[in-house]
Amino acid sequence: MSETSHPAEPHVGSVSSKLNWLRAGVLGANDGIVSTAGIVVGVAAATVDRAPILTAGIAGLAAGAVSMALGEYVSVSTQRDTEQALLTKELQELRDDPAAELDELATLYEGKGLSPATARTVAEELTDHNPFLAHAEVELGIDPDELTNPWQAAVSSAVSFTVGALLPLIVILAPPAAWRVPATVVAVLLALVLTGAVSAGLGGAPQGRAVLRNVIGGGLALAVTYAIGHLVGAAIA
């Protein structure tokens, strides 16, 4: 079947990039759920007053969102700078010695399994079309037109973390004092089942194992923070 028969079919690289973004968003929400739940459950173990719980939850949400955004911005900026440096170097090599770069491109295609003659033909045709793009994709594995935007990554991380953090913050404030911690634990564990399943599904991994890891890790975090809050609350009472 010819390629032209599917004009709306997405490119594999584009789909993979979008799936990675979705998975990062789910993981960001997961972090927001666990970290904020740990904070509010710990404070709820020490006091029944809503004000300290709300204050700690909002502070944790804000600090976590900013931290996630800053970390993602720095990480993606570093990656982007590295990719741009590699692209600049490749462009200079194409200008300085195009013949050697053509030989290198042909060798790369031979390494992918093409015969020497076919690899040479492919390299020549791609070089005639766009030598820079050909080398960037095959030699460096980089698409110059799809470099990751650090601001987009930062905003995405902050938003996903905030969305996840709102769940335990809302749940722990809604019920009476005696039900706050149990209701939050149930809501958080159910949310972790969902985020674990979605994350594994997007990554193509077994969902059962991912869900189990997620729930055990989140449950352990809640247990530890609750115990610490209870002990500190008893000590300062």
Short mmCIF file of C-alpha atoms in Angstrom, two decimals:
data_model
loop_
_atom_site.label_atom_id
_atom_site.label_comp_id
_atom_site.label_asym_id
_atom_site.label_seq_id
_atom_site.Cartn_x
_atom_site.Cartn_y
_atom_site.Cartn_z
CA MET A 1 0.00 0.00 0.00
CA SER A 2 1.45 3.34 -0.99
CA GLU A 3 2.35 6.03 1.50
CA THR A 4 0.14 8.55 -0.30
CA SER A 5 -2.96 6.48 0.54
CA HIS A 6 -2.70 7.62 4.16
CA PRO A 7 -2.21 11.40 3.95
CA ALA A 8 -3.44 11.96 7.52
CA GLU A 9 -1.35 9.22 9.10
CA PRO A 10 0.94 10.73 11.78
CA HIS A 11 4.68 10.26 11.70
CA VAL A 12 6.06 7.76 14.19
CA GLY A 13 8.45 10.30 15.70
CA SER A 14 5.66 12.80 16.25
CA VAL A 15 3.43 10.20 17.91
CA SER A 16 6.28 9.05 20.14
CA SER A 17 7.00 12.63 21.18
CA LYS A 18 3.35 13.25 22.07
CA LEU A 19 3.15 10.03 24.05
CA ASN A 20 6.26 11.01 25.99
CA TRP A 21 4.68 14.36 26.82
CA LEU A 22 1.47 12.69 27.96
CA ARG A 23 3.37 10.21 30.09
CA ALA A 24 5.42 13.05 31.65
CA GLY A 25 2.17 14.86 32.44
CA VAL A 26 0.72 11.77 34.13
CA LEU A 27 3.90 11.29 36.17
CA GLY A 28 3.83 14.97 37.17
CA ALA A 29 0.25 14.58 38.39
CA ASN A 30 1.32 11.43 40.24
CA ASP A 31 4.05 13.39 42.04
CA GLY A 32 1.54 16.09 42.96
CA ILE A 33 -0.85 13.51 44.40
CA VAL A 34 1.72 11.71 46.53
CA SER A 35 3.73 14.68 47.81
CA THR A 36 0.73 16.84 48.70
CA ALA A 37 -1.15 13.90 50.22
CA GLY A 38 1.87 13.14 52.36
CA ILE A 39 1.96 16.71 53.63
CA VAL A 40 -1.73 17.06 54.47
CA VAL A 41 -2.01 13.59 55.99
CA GLY A 42 1.03 14.30 58.17
CA VAL A 43 -0.44 17.59 59.38
CA ALA A 44 -3.88 16.00 59.87
CA ALA A 45 -2.25 13.40 62.11
CA ALA A 46 -0.97 16.19 64.33
CA THR A 47 -4.04 18.47 64.43
CA VAL A 48 -7.75 18.49 63.62
CA ASP A 49 -7.78 22.21 62.77
CA ARG A 50 -8.49 22.88 59.10
CA ALA A 51 -6.35 26.04 58.89
CA PRO A 52 -2.94 24.36 59.39
CA ILE A 53 -3.91 21.54 57.04
CA LEU A 54 -5.01 23.99 54.33
CA THR A 55 -1.95 26.19 54.81
CA ALA A 56 0.48 23.28 54.63
CA GLY A 57 -1.32 21.80 51.62
CA ILE A 58 -1.29 25.04 49.64
CA ALA A 59 2.35 25.69 50.55
CA GLY A 60 3.28 22.18 49.47
CA LEU A 61 1.34 22.55 46.23
CA ALA A 62 3.01 25.86 45.38
CA ALA A 63 6.50 24.70 46.33
CA GLY A 64 6.12 21.44 44.44
CA ALA A 65 4.77 23.10 41.29
CA VAL A 66 7.57 25.67 41.25
CA SER A 67 10.19 23.01 41.94
CA MET A 68 8.86 20.78 39.16
CA ALA A 69 8.74 23.68 36.71
CA LEU A 70 12.24 24.86 37.57
CA GLY A 71 13.72 21.38 37.41
CA GLU A 72 12.08 20.65 34.07
CA TYR A 73 13.14 24.02 32.64
CA VAL A 74 16.78 23.51 33.65
CA SER A 75 16.83 19.91 32.41
CA VAL A 76 15.21 20.64 29.05
CA SER A 77 17.29 23.80 28.56
CA THR A 78 20.47 21.78 29.08
CA GLN A 79 19.28 19.15 26.62
CA ARG A 80 18.31 21.80 24.07
CA ASP A 81 21.68 23.58 24.41
CA THR A 82 23.48 20.28 23.85
CA GLU A 83 21.37 19.48 20.78
CA GLN A 84 21.92 22.94 19.32
CA ALA A 85 25.68 22.65 19.86
CA LEU A 86 25.71 19.30 18.07
CA LEU A 87 23.67 20.70 15.19
CA THR A 88 25.96 23.72 14.87
CA LYS A 89 29.00 21.44 14.77
CA GLU A 90 27.39 19.22 12.15
CA LEU A 91 26.50 22.21 9.99
CA GLN A 92 30.10 23.42 10.14
CA GLU A 93 31.42 19.98 9.17
CA LEU A 94 29.07 19.93 6.17
CA ARG A 95 30.46 23.27 5.05
CA ASP A 96 34.10 22.33 5.62
CA ASP A 97 34.14 18.85 4.07
CA PRO A 98 30.89 17.84 2.31
CA ALA A 99 32.51 14.86 0.56
CA ALA A 100 33.62 13.29 3.84
CA GLU A 101 30.17 13.89 5.30
CA LEU A 102 28.58 12.16 2.31
CA ASP A 103 30.83 9.14 2.85
CA GLU A 104 29.91 9.16 6.55
CA LEU A 105 26.19 9.23 5.76
CA ALA A 106 26.54 6.32 3.35
CA THR A 107 28.45 4.35 5.98
CA LEU A 108 25.69 5.00 8.51
CA TYR A 109 23.10 3.60 6.14
CA GLU A 110 25.30 0.56 5.50
CA GLY A 111 25.30 0.05 9.25
CA LYS A 112 21.50 -0.02 9.13
CA GLY A 113 21.61 -2.97 6.75
CA LEU A 114 21.62 -1.42 3.27
CA SER A 115 24.01 -2.66 0.64
CA PRO A 116 26.94 -0.32 -0.13
CA ALA A 117 25.45 0.67 -3.48
CA THR A 118 21.99 1.33 -2.08
CA ALA A 119 23.40 3.15 0.93
CA ARG A 120 25.40 5.40 -1.38
CA THR A 121 22.37 6.13 -3.54
CA VAL A 122 20.23 6.97 -0.51
CA ALA A 123 22.95 9.19 0.95
CA GLU A 124 23.37 11.08 -2.32
CA GLU A 125 19.64 11.61 -2.79
CA LEU A 126 19.14 12.81 0.76
CA THR A 127 22.16 15.08 0.46
CA ASP A 128 20.76 16.59 -2.72
CA HIS A 129 17.49 17.26 -0.90
CA ASN A 130 18.71 18.49 2.52
CA PRO A 131 22.13 17.36 3.77
CA PHE A 132 21.79 19.06 7.15
CA LEU A 133 18.47 17.39 7.94
CA ALA A 134 19.73 14.01 6.74
CA HIS A 135 22.79 14.10 9.00
CA ALA A 136 20.88 15.51 11.96
CA GLU A 137 18.31 12.72 11.89
CA VAL A 138 20.54 9.77 10.99
CA GLU A 139 23.82 10.68 12.66
CA LEU A 140 22.57 12.62 15.69
CA GLY A 141 19.00 11.37 16.06
CA ILE A 142 17.74 14.96 16.26
CA ASP A 143 14.97 16.68 14.32
CA PRO A 144 16.06 20.34 14.08
CA ASP A 145 12.43 21.43 13.68
CA GLU A 146 11.23 19.65 16.84
CA LEU A 147 13.62 20.72 19.58
CA THR A 148 11.95 20.63 23.00
CA ASN A 149 10.80 24.00 24.35
CA PRO A 150 11.95 24.43 27.99
CA TRP A 151 9.14 26.89 28.76
CA GLN A 152 6.55 24.46 27.47
CA ALA A 153 8.07 21.70 29.56
CA ALA A 154 8.13 23.89 32.67
CA VAL A 155 4.50 24.98 32.33
CA SER A 156 3.36 21.45 31.57
CA SER A 157 5.09 20.08 34.66
CA ALA A 158 3.72 22.81 36.92
CA VAL A 159 0.17 22.35 35.64
CA SER A 160 0.20 18.55 35.89
CA PHE A 161 1.65 18.69 39.42
CA THR A 162 -1.00 21.22 40.48
CA VAL A 163 -3.85 19.14 39.06
CA GLY A 164 -2.62 16.09 40.96
CA ALA A 165 -2.04 18.04 44.18
CA LEU A 166 -5.58 19.43 44.22
CA LEU A 167 -7.09 15.97 44.76
CA PRO A 168 -5.74 15.23 48.27
CA LEU A 169 -6.04 18.89 49.25
CA ILE A 170 -9.76 18.97 48.45
CA VAL A 171 -10.55 15.50 49.81
CA ILE A 172 -8.91 16.02 53.20
CA LEU A 173 -10.84 19.26 53.85
CA ALA A 174 -14.28 17.98 52.88
CA PRO A 175 -15.23 15.29 55.46
CA PRO A 176 -15.43 15.53 59.28
CA ALA A 177 -12.16 15.30 61.20
CA ALA A 178 -12.49 11.59 61.96
CA TRP A 179 -12.83 10.71 58.26
CA ARG A 180 -10.22 13.03 56.79
CA VAL A 181 -7.26 10.68 56.76
CA PRO A 182 -9.16 7.51 55.71
CA ALA A 183 -10.97 9.38 52.92
CA THR A 184 -7.72 10.88 51.67
CA VAL A 185 -5.93 7.54 51.73
CA VAL A 186 -8.69 5.85 49.73
CA ALA A 187 -8.90 8.70 47.20
CA VAL A 188 -5.13 8.83 46.77
CA LEU A 189 -4.72 5.07 46.32
CA LEU A 190 -7.52 5.00 43.73
CA ALA A 191 -5.90 7.92 41.90
CA LEU A 192 -2.54 6.11 41.96
CA VAL A 193 -4.16 3.05 40.42
CA LEU A 194 -5.37 5.27 37.58
CA THR A 195 -2.09 7.15 37.04
CA GLY A 196 -0.09 3.92 37.24
CA ALA A 197 -2.30 2.24 34.65
CA VAL A 198 -2.28 5.22 32.29
CA SER A 199 1.48 5.73 32.57
CA ALA A 200 2.18 2.05 31.89
CA GLY A 201 -0.28 2.05 28.99
CA LEU A 202 1.38 5.04 27.35
CA GLY A 203 4.82 3.47 27.82
CA GLY A 204 3.73 0.03 26.65
CA ALA A 205 4.65 -1.60 29.97
CA PRO A 206 2.62 -4.19 31.93
CA GLN A 207 -0.09 -2.27 33.80
CA GLY A 208 -0.47 -4.62 36.77
CA ARG A 209 3.14 -4.30 37.85
CA ALA A 210 3.18 -0.53 37.38
CA VAL A 211 -0.04 -0.08 39.36
CA LEU A 212 1.26 -2.26 42.19
CA ARG A 213 4.50 -0.27 42.42
CA ASN A 214 2.59 2.99 42.36
CA VAL A 215 0.12 1.99 45.06
CA ILE A 216 2.77 0.46 47.34
CA GLY A 217 5.03 3.51 47.00
CA GLY A 218 2.20 5.96 47.60
CA GLY A 219 0.83 3.95 50.52
CA LEU A 220 4.27 3.81 52.11
CA ALA A 221 4.68 7.58 51.73
CA LEU A 222 1.32 8.19 53.42
CA ALA A 223 2.12 5.78 56.24
CA VAL A 224 5.49 7.40 56.94
CA THR A 225 4.19 10.98 56.90
CA TYR A 226 1.17 10.04 59.04
CA ALA A 227 3.44 8.38 61.62
CA ILE A 228 5.77 11.38 61.68
CA GLY A 229 2.87 13.83 62.02
CA HIS A 230 1.33 11.78 64.82
CA LEU A 231 4.62 11.57 66.74
CA VAL A 232 5.43 15.27 66.30
CA GLY A 233 1.88 16.27 67.21
CA ALA A 234 2.03 14.20 70.39
CA ALA A 235 5.44 15.61 71.28
CA ILE A 236 4.42 19.26 71.00
CA ALA A 237 0.91 18.89 72.42
#
